[in-house]
XYZ file of C-alpha atoms in Angstrom:
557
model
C -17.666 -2.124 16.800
C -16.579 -5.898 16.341
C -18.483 -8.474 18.100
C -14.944 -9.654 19.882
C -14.193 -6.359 21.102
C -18.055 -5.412 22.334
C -18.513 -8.687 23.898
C -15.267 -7.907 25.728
C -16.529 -4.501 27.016
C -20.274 -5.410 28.236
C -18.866 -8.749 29.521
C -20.323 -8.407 33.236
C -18.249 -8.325 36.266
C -14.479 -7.719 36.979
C -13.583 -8.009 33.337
C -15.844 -5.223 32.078
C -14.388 -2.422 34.133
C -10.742 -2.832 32.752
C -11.394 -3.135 29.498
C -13.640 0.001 29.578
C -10.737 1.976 31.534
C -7.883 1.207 29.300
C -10.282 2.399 26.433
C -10.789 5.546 28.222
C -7.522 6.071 28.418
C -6.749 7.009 25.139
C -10.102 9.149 24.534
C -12.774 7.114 25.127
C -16.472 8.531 26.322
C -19.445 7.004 27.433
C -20.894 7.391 24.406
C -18.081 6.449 22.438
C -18.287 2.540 23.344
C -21.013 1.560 20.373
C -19.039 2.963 17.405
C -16.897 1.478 15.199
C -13.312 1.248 16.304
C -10.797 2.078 13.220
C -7.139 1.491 12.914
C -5.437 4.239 11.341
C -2.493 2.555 10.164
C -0.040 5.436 9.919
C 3.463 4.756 8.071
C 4.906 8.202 8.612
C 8.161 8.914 9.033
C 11.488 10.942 8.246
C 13.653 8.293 6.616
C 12.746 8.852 2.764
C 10.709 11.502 1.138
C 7.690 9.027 0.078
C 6.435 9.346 3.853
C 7.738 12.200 5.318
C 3.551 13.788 4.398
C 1.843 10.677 5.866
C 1.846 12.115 9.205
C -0.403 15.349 8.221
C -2.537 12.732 6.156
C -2.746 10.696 9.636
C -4.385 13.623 11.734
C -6.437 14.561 8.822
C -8.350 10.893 8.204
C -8.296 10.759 12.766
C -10.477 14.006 12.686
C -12.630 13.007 9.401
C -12.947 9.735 11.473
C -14.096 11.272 14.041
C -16.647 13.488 12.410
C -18.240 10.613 10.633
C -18.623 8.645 13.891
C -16.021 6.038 14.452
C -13.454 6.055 16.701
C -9.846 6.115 15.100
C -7.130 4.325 17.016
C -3.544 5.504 15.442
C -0.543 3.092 15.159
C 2.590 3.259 13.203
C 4.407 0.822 10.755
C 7.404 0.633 9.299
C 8.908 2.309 5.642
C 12.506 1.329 4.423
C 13.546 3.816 1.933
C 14.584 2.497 -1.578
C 16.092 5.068 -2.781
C 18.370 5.758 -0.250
C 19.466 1.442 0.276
C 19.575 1.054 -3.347
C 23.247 -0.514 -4.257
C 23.663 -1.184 -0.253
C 23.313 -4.283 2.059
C 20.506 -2.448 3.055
C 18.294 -2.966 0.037
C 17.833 -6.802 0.960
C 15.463 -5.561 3.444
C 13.331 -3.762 1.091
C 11.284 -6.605 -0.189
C 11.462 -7.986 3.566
C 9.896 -4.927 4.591
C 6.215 -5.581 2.104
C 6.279 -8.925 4.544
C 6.909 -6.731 7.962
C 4.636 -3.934 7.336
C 2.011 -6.516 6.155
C 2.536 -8.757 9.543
C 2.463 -5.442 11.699
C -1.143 -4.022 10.043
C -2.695 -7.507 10.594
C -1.614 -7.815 14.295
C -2.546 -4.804 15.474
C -6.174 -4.967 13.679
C -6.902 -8.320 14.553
C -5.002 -8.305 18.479
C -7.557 -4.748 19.016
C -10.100 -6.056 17.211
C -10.709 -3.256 14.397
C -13.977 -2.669 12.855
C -11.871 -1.403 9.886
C -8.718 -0.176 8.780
C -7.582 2.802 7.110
C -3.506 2.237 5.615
C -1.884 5.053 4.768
C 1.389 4.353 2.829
C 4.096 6.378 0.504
C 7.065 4.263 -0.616
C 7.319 1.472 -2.781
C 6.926 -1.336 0.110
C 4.072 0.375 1.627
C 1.811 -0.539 -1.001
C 1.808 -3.972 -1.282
C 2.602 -4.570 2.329
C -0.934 -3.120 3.057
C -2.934 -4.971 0.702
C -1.632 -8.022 1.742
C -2.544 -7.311 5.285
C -6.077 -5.939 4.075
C -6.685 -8.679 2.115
C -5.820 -11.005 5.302
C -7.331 -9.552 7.320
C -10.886 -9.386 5.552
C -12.059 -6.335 7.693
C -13.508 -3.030 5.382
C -10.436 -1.165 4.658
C -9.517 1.448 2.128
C -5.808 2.086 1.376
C -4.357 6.007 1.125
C -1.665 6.615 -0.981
C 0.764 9.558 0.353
C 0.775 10.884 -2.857
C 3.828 11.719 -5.611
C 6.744 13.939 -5.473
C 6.491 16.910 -8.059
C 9.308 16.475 -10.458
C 12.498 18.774 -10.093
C 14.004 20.914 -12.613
C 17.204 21.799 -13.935
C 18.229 23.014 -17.271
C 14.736 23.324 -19.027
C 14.503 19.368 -17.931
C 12.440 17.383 -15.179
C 14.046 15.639 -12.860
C 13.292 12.217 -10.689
C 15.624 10.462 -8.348
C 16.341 8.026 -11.653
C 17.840 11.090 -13.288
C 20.377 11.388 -10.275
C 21.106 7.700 -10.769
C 21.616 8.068 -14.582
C 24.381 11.126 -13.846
C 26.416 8.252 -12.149
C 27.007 6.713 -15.326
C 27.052 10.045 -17.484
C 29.771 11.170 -15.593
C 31.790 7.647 -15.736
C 31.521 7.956 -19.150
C 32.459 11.597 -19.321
C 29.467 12.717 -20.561
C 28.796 15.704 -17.310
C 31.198 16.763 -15.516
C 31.190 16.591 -11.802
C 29.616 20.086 -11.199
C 26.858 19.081 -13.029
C 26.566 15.596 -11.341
C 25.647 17.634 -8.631
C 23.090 19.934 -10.104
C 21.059 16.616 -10.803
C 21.716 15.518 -7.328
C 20.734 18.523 -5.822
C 17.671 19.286 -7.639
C 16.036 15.810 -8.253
C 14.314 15.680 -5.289
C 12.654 18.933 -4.233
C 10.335 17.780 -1.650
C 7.376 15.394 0.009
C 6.132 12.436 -1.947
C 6.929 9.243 -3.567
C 9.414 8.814 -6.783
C 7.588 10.928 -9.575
C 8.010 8.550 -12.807
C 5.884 5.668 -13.150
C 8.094 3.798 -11.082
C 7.354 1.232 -8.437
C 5.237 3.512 -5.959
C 3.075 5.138 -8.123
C 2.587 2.005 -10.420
C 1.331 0.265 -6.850
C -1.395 3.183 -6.214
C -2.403 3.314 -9.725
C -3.294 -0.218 -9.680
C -4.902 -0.247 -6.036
C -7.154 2.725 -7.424
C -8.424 0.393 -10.451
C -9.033 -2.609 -7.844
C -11.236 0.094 -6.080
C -9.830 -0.050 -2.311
C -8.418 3.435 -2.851
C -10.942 6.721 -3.917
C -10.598 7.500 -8.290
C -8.227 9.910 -9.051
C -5.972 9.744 -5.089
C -2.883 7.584 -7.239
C -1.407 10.555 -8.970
C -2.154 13.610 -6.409
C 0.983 15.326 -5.456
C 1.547 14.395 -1.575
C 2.058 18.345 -0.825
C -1.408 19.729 -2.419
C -4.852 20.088 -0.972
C -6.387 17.708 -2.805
C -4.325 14.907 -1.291
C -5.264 15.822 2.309
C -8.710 15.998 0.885
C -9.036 13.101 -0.598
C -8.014 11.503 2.756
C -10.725 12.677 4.607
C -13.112 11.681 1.897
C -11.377 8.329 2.098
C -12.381 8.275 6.053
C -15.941 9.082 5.124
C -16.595 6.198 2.543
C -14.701 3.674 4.982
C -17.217 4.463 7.676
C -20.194 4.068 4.830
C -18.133 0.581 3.799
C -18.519 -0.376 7.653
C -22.283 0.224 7.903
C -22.947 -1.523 4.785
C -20.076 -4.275 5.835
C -18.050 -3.842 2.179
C -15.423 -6.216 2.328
C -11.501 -6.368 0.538
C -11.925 -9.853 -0.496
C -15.751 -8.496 -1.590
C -13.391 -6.462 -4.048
C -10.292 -8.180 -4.681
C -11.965 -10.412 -6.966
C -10.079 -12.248 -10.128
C -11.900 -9.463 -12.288
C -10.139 -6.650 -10.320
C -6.410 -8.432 -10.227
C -7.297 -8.220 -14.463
C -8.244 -4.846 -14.058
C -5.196 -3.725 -12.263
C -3.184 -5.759 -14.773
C -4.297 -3.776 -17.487
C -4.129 -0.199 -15.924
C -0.311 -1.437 -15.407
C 0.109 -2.323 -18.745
C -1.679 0.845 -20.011
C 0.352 3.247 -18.064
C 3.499 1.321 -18.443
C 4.080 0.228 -14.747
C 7.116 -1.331 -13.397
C 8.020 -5.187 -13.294
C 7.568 -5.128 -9.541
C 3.816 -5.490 -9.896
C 4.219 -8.841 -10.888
C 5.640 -9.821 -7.691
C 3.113 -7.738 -5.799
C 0.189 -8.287 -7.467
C 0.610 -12.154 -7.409
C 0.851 -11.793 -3.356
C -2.026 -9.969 -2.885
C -4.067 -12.164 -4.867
C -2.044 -14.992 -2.445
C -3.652 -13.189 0.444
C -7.183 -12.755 -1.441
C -7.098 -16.447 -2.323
C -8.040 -15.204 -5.705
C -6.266 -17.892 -8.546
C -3.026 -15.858 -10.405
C -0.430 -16.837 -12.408
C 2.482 -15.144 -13.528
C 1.350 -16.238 -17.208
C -1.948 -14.011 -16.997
C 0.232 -11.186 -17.327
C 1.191 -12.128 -20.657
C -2.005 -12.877 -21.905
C -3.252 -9.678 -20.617
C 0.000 -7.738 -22.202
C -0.680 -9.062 -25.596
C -4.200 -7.126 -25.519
C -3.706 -4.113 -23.742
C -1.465 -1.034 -25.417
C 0.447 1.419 -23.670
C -1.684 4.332 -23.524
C 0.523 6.614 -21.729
C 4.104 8.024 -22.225
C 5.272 8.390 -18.740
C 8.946 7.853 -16.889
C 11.095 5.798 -17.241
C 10.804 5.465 -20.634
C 8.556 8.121 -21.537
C 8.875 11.819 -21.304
C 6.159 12.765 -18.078
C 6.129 11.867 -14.667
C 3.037 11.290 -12.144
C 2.049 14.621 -11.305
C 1.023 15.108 -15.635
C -0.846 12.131 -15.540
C -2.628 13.672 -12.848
C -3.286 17.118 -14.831
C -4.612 14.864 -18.071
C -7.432 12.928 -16.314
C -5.110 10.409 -14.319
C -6.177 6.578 -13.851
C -9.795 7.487 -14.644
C -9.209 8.695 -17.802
C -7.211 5.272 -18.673
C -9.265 3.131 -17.419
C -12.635 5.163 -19.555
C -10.835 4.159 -22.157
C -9.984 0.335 -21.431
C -13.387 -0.046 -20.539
C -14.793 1.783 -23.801
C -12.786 -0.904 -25.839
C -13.510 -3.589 -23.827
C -10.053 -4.131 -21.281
C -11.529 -3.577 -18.202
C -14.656 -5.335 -16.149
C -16.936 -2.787 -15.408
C -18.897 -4.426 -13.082
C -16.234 -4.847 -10.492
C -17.270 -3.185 -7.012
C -15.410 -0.168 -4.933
C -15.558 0.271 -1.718
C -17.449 2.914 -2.406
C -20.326 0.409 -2.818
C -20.789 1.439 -6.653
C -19.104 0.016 -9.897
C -15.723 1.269 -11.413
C -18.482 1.992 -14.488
C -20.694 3.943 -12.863
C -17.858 5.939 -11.108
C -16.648 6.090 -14.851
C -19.870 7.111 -15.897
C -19.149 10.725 -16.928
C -15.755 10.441 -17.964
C -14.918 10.990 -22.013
C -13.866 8.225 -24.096
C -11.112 9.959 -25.565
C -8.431 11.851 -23.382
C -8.233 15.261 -23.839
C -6.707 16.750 -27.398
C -4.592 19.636 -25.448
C -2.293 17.100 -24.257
C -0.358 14.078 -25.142
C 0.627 12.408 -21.823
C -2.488 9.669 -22.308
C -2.346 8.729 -25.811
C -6.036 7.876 -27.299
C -6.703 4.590 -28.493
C -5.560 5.027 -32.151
C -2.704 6.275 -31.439
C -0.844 4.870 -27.898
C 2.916 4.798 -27.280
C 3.113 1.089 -28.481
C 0.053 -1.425 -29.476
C 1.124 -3.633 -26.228
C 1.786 -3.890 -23.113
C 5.389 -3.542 -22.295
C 5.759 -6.143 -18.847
C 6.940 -9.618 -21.044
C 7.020 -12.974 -19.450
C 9.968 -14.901 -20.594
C 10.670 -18.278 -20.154
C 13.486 -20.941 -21.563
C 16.597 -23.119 -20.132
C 17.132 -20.142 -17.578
C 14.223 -19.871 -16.526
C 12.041 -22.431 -16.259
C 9.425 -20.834 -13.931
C 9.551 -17.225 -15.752
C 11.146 -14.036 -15.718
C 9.790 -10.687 -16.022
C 11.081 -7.828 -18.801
C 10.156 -4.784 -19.710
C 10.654 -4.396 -23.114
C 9.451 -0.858 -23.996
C 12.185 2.000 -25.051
C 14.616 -0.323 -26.136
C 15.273 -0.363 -30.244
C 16.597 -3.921 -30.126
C 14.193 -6.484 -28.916
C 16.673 -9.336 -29.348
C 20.569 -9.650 -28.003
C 22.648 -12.806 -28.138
C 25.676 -12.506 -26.350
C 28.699 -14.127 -24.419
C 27.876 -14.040 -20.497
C 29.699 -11.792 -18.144
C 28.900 -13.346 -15.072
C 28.774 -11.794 -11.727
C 27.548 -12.890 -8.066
C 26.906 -9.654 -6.740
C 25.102 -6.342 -7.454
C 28.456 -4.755 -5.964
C 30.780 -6.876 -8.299
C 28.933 -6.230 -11.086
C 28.704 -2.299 -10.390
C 32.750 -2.146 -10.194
C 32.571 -3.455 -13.588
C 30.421 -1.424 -15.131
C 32.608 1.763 -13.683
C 36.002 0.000 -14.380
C 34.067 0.125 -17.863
C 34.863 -4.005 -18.135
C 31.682 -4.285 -19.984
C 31.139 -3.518 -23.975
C 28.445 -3.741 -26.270
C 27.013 -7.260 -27.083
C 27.575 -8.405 -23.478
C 24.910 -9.871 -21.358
C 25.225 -9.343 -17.835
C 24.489 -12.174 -15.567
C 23.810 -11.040 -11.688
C 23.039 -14.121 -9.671
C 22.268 -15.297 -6.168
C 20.516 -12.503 -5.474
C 17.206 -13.463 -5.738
C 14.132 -13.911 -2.725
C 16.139 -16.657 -0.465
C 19.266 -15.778 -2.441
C 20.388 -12.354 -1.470
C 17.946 -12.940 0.871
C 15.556 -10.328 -0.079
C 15.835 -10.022 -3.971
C 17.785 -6.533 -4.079
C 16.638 -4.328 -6.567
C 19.472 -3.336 -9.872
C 19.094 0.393 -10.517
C 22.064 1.259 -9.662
C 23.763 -1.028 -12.528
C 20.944 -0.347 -14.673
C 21.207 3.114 -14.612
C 24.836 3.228 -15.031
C 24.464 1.264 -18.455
C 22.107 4.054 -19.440
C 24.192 6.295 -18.795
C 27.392 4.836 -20.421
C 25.431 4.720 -23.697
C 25.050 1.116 -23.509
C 21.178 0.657 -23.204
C 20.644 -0.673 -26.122
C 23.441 -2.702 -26.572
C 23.805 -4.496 -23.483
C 21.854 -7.457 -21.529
C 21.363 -8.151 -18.240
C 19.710 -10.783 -16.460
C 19.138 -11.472 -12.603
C 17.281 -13.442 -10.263
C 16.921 -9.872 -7.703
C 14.860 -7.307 -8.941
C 14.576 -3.950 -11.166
C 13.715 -0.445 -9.393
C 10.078 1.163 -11.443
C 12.855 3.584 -12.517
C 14.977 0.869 -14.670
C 14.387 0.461 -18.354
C 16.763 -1.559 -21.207
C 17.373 -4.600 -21.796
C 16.509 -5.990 -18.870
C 15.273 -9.228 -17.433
C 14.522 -9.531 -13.721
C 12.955 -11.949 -11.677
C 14.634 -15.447 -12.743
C 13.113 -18.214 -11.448
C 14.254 -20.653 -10.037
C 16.426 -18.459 -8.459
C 20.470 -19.717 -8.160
C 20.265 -20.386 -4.526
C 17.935 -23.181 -5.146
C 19.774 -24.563 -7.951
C 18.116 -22.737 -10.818
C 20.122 -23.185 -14.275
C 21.587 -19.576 -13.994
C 23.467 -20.942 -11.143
C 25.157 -23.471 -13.769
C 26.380 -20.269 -16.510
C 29.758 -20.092 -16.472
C 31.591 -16.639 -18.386
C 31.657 -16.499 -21.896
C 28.467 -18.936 -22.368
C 26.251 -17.599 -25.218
C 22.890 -16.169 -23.604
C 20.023 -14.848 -25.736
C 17.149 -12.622 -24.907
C 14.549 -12.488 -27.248
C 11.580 -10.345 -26.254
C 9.111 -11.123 -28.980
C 9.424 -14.692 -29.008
C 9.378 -14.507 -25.006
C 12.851 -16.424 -24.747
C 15.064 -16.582 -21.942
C 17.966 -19.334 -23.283
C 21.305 -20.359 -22.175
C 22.813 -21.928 -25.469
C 24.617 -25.105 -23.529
C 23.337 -28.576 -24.364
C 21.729 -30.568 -21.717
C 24.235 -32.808 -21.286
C 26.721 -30.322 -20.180
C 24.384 -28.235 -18.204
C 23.702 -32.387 -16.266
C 27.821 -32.111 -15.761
C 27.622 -28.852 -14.599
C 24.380 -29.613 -12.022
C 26.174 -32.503 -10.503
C 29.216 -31.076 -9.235
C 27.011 -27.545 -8.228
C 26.627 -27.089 -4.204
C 23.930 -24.673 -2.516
C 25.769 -21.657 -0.986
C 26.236 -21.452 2.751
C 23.088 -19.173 3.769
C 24.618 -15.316 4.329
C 22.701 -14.621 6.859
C 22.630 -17.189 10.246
C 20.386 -15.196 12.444
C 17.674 -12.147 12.708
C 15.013 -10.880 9.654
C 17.064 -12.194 6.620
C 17.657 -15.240 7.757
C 13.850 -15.954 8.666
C 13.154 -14.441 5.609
C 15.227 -16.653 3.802
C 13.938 -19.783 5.083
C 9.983 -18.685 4.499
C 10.180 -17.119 1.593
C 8.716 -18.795 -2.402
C 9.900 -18.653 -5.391
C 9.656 -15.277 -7.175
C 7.124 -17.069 -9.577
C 4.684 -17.064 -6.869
C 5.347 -13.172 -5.653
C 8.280 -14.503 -3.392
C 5.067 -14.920 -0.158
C 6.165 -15.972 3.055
C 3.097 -17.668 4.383
């Protein structure tokens, strides 16, 4: 029990009695006053399919609680589903969201005074959100991921919800037909868990798990099996054990564990959004990261595993093959991972890799072994140039052209540029330009799978750029750059392209250029105004005003 909270209870006279009876209340015995006092953050809920488990996963890591001698004190937080917002108004709270679940962890711990914290979380938001509280809050925690969706099936294929967002532009382009439109969409999703590929969600877990506040191997369990409820009431245990011994986040979230999570997400080719996440939990840690160590750390680490988007398996084969473990064996066998980093389990990711092989298993091909991965680098590039100045974040795996230079097709909405894209306005060559859609922007920095996916599916992948200052789902792949910074609403130069300006993307040499002298771009910057703000009142506009640059994980404190 904390010192705040116990001094509150033995306090003598009047004030002792109340706080005693309002404890009792909710299940409190005599006895029950000296243990430790554990928040059970519990983000179940109905609204998407990531967290529709969590609840089960809630009463299971209560009664492990229970059993190892704390005393678990349940409270919800919030999910926003990005699947179902995606291409909405809606999606602008998404990001908001990683801030709200965050700010509603750390007030309830630190207004009841927690010992600890247990987070359970499913959907992309979820994630993040809770290590940023954890990290705030500085209390011993251990984060519980809901677990991945198994894939679905139709026609000898698997199926995720990017597949369903694909058939959009398959059947624009008259590829499918609209009966089988619907076969995707009926079959993508067949039940509990979070999006199956190596999208944002599982990317999230996978690099929690190799920062060592989540238990080895709990990243890539399906949320419907055993194991998953298992592993949360093992997860209970060692929290309990982390607050005898007092085993701290920021004990954990060390710069050597931010690298090690880096280069798990590069080996298991993870989605741009752990840029932006991992730079704000390391903003909460007050650990020292830059959106250029993830280019340093790219050019050294391969991608070790052929996974979705790009790839050919989803979550739930990872898992079968040795999962994160097995990855990180072999990082740390070639010298890619710090071994010495602590877990809360109180040992050493290398001692908990201890008996783990070197090389993945030869009667499977999902994790690629060191002479042979899926490409000799990491696939999350950090471009820079005249548009953008701060950075911007690609992913430049399963594309065959690494550089496009091309006349801009401007647009200053997701929804604008979406009715292009179906009107089928846009050719090959082109190089989308989505703007004022970034963290103050949108507000909220909206994520572009739905455009993204519809290129794919037109055929145009590899032949068409596009560049924004919002987002990219885990699911997106091409040639895409997200991320731009500075962003248009604060006057960054891709406020200043106009249509038809030449644009190039160049992955290897890291280039991000708008081909307009300076001079013109000056003309262009003086007679350029801010936008009116689009929102005026409630979340988004708070949001808006609080919120960095994109550069610095878009952190509103």
């Amino acid at each position: 029990m904390s010192d705040n909270i116990r001094s509150k209870i033995v306090t003598q006279g009047v004030q002792r009695s109340p706080n005693r009876a309002m404890l009792r209340a909710v299940g409190f015995g005599d006895k029950d006053f000296e243990k430790p006092i554990v928040g059970v953050a519990n983000a179940h809920s109905t609204i998407t399919p990531c967290n529709k488990g969590i609840g089960v996963l809630a009463d299971r890591a209560e009664a492990a609680l229970k059993k190892a001698g704390a005393m678990p004190q349940v409270f919800g937080t919030i999910t926003i589903s990005d699947g179902i917002s995606m291409g909405t108004e809606g999606m602008k709270y998404s990001l908001v969201s990683r801030e709200v679940i965050a700010d509603s962890i750390e007030t309830v711990c630190n207004g009841q005074s927690m010992d600890g914290v247990l987070a359970i979380g499913g959907c992309d938001k979820n994630m993040p959100g809770a290590m940023i509280a954890l990290a705030r809050l500085n209390i011993p925690a251990i984060f519980v991921y809901g677990g991945t969706i198994k894939p679905g099936h139709y026609k000898d294929r698997d199926l995720t919800i990017v597949s369903s967002f694909e058939a959009v532009g398959q059947f624009t382009a008259q590829k499918i037909d609209e009966k089988e439109l619907m076969e995707i969409e009926r079959h993508a999703c067949p039940g509990a868990g979070s999006c199956g590929g190596m999208y944002t969600a599982n990317t999230m877990s996978s690099a929690i798990e190799a920062m060592g506040l989540s238990l080895m191997y709990s990243s890539t369990m399906a949320a419907e099996d055993l194991e998953k409820a298992e592993s949360t009431a093992k997860s209970a245990e060692v929290l309990v054990n982390a607050i005898k011994k007092q085993i701290l986040p920021r004990q954990l979230l060390t710069r050597k564990a931010f690298e090690n999570a880096i280069a798990v997400v590069m080996a298991v080719g993870g989605s741009t959004n752990a840029v932006l996440h991992l730079l704000s939990i390391a903003h909460a840690a007050q650990v020292t990261l830059s959106i250029d160590d993830f280019e340093t750390i790219r050019a050294r680490v391969p991608v070790l595993c052929d996974l979705k988007p790009s790839g050919k398996y989803v979550a739930t084969d990872l898992h079968k093959a040795g999962g994160i473990p097995q990855v990180m064996k072999i990082l740390l066998a070639h010298g890619l991972l710090h071994g010495d980093a602590l877990t809360i389990t109180g040992q050493t990711i290398e001692a908990l890799l201890n008996d783990i092989p070197v090389e993945p298993r030869k009667d499977q091909d999902v994790i690629r072994p060191w002479t042979n991965p899926v490409y000799p680098q990491g696939h999350l590039a950090i471009l820079k140039g005249n548009l953008a100045e701060e950075g911007a974040v690609a992913k430049i795996t399963g594309i065959k052209l690494h550089k496009i230079t091309g006349p801009a097709r401007v647009f200053e909405s997701e929804e604008s540029c979406m009715e292009a894209i179906l009107s089928r306005k846009i050719k090959a060559g082109d190089v989308i330009i989505i703007r004022y859609e970034g963290p103050k922007g949108g507000p909220g920095m909206r994520e572009m799978l739905s455009p993204t996916s519809a290129i794919i599916g037109e055929g145009l992948g590899d032949s068409v750029g596009l560049i924004t200052d919002g987002r990219f789902s885990g699911g997106t792949y091409g040639m895409v750059v997200g991320h731009v910074a500075p962003e248009a609403a604060v006057g960054g130069n891709i406020a200043l392209v106009l249509e038809g300006d030449s644009i190039t993307i160049d992955a290897d040499a890291r280039l991000l250029q708008l081909n307009v002298d300076d001079e013109e771009l000056m003309r262009r910057r003086a007679s350029w105004r801010p936008p009116e703000p689009r929102y005026t009142r409630g979340v988004l506009a708070k949001y808006a005003k609080l919120v960095s640059t994109a550069s610095k994980g878009a952190v509103t404190d």
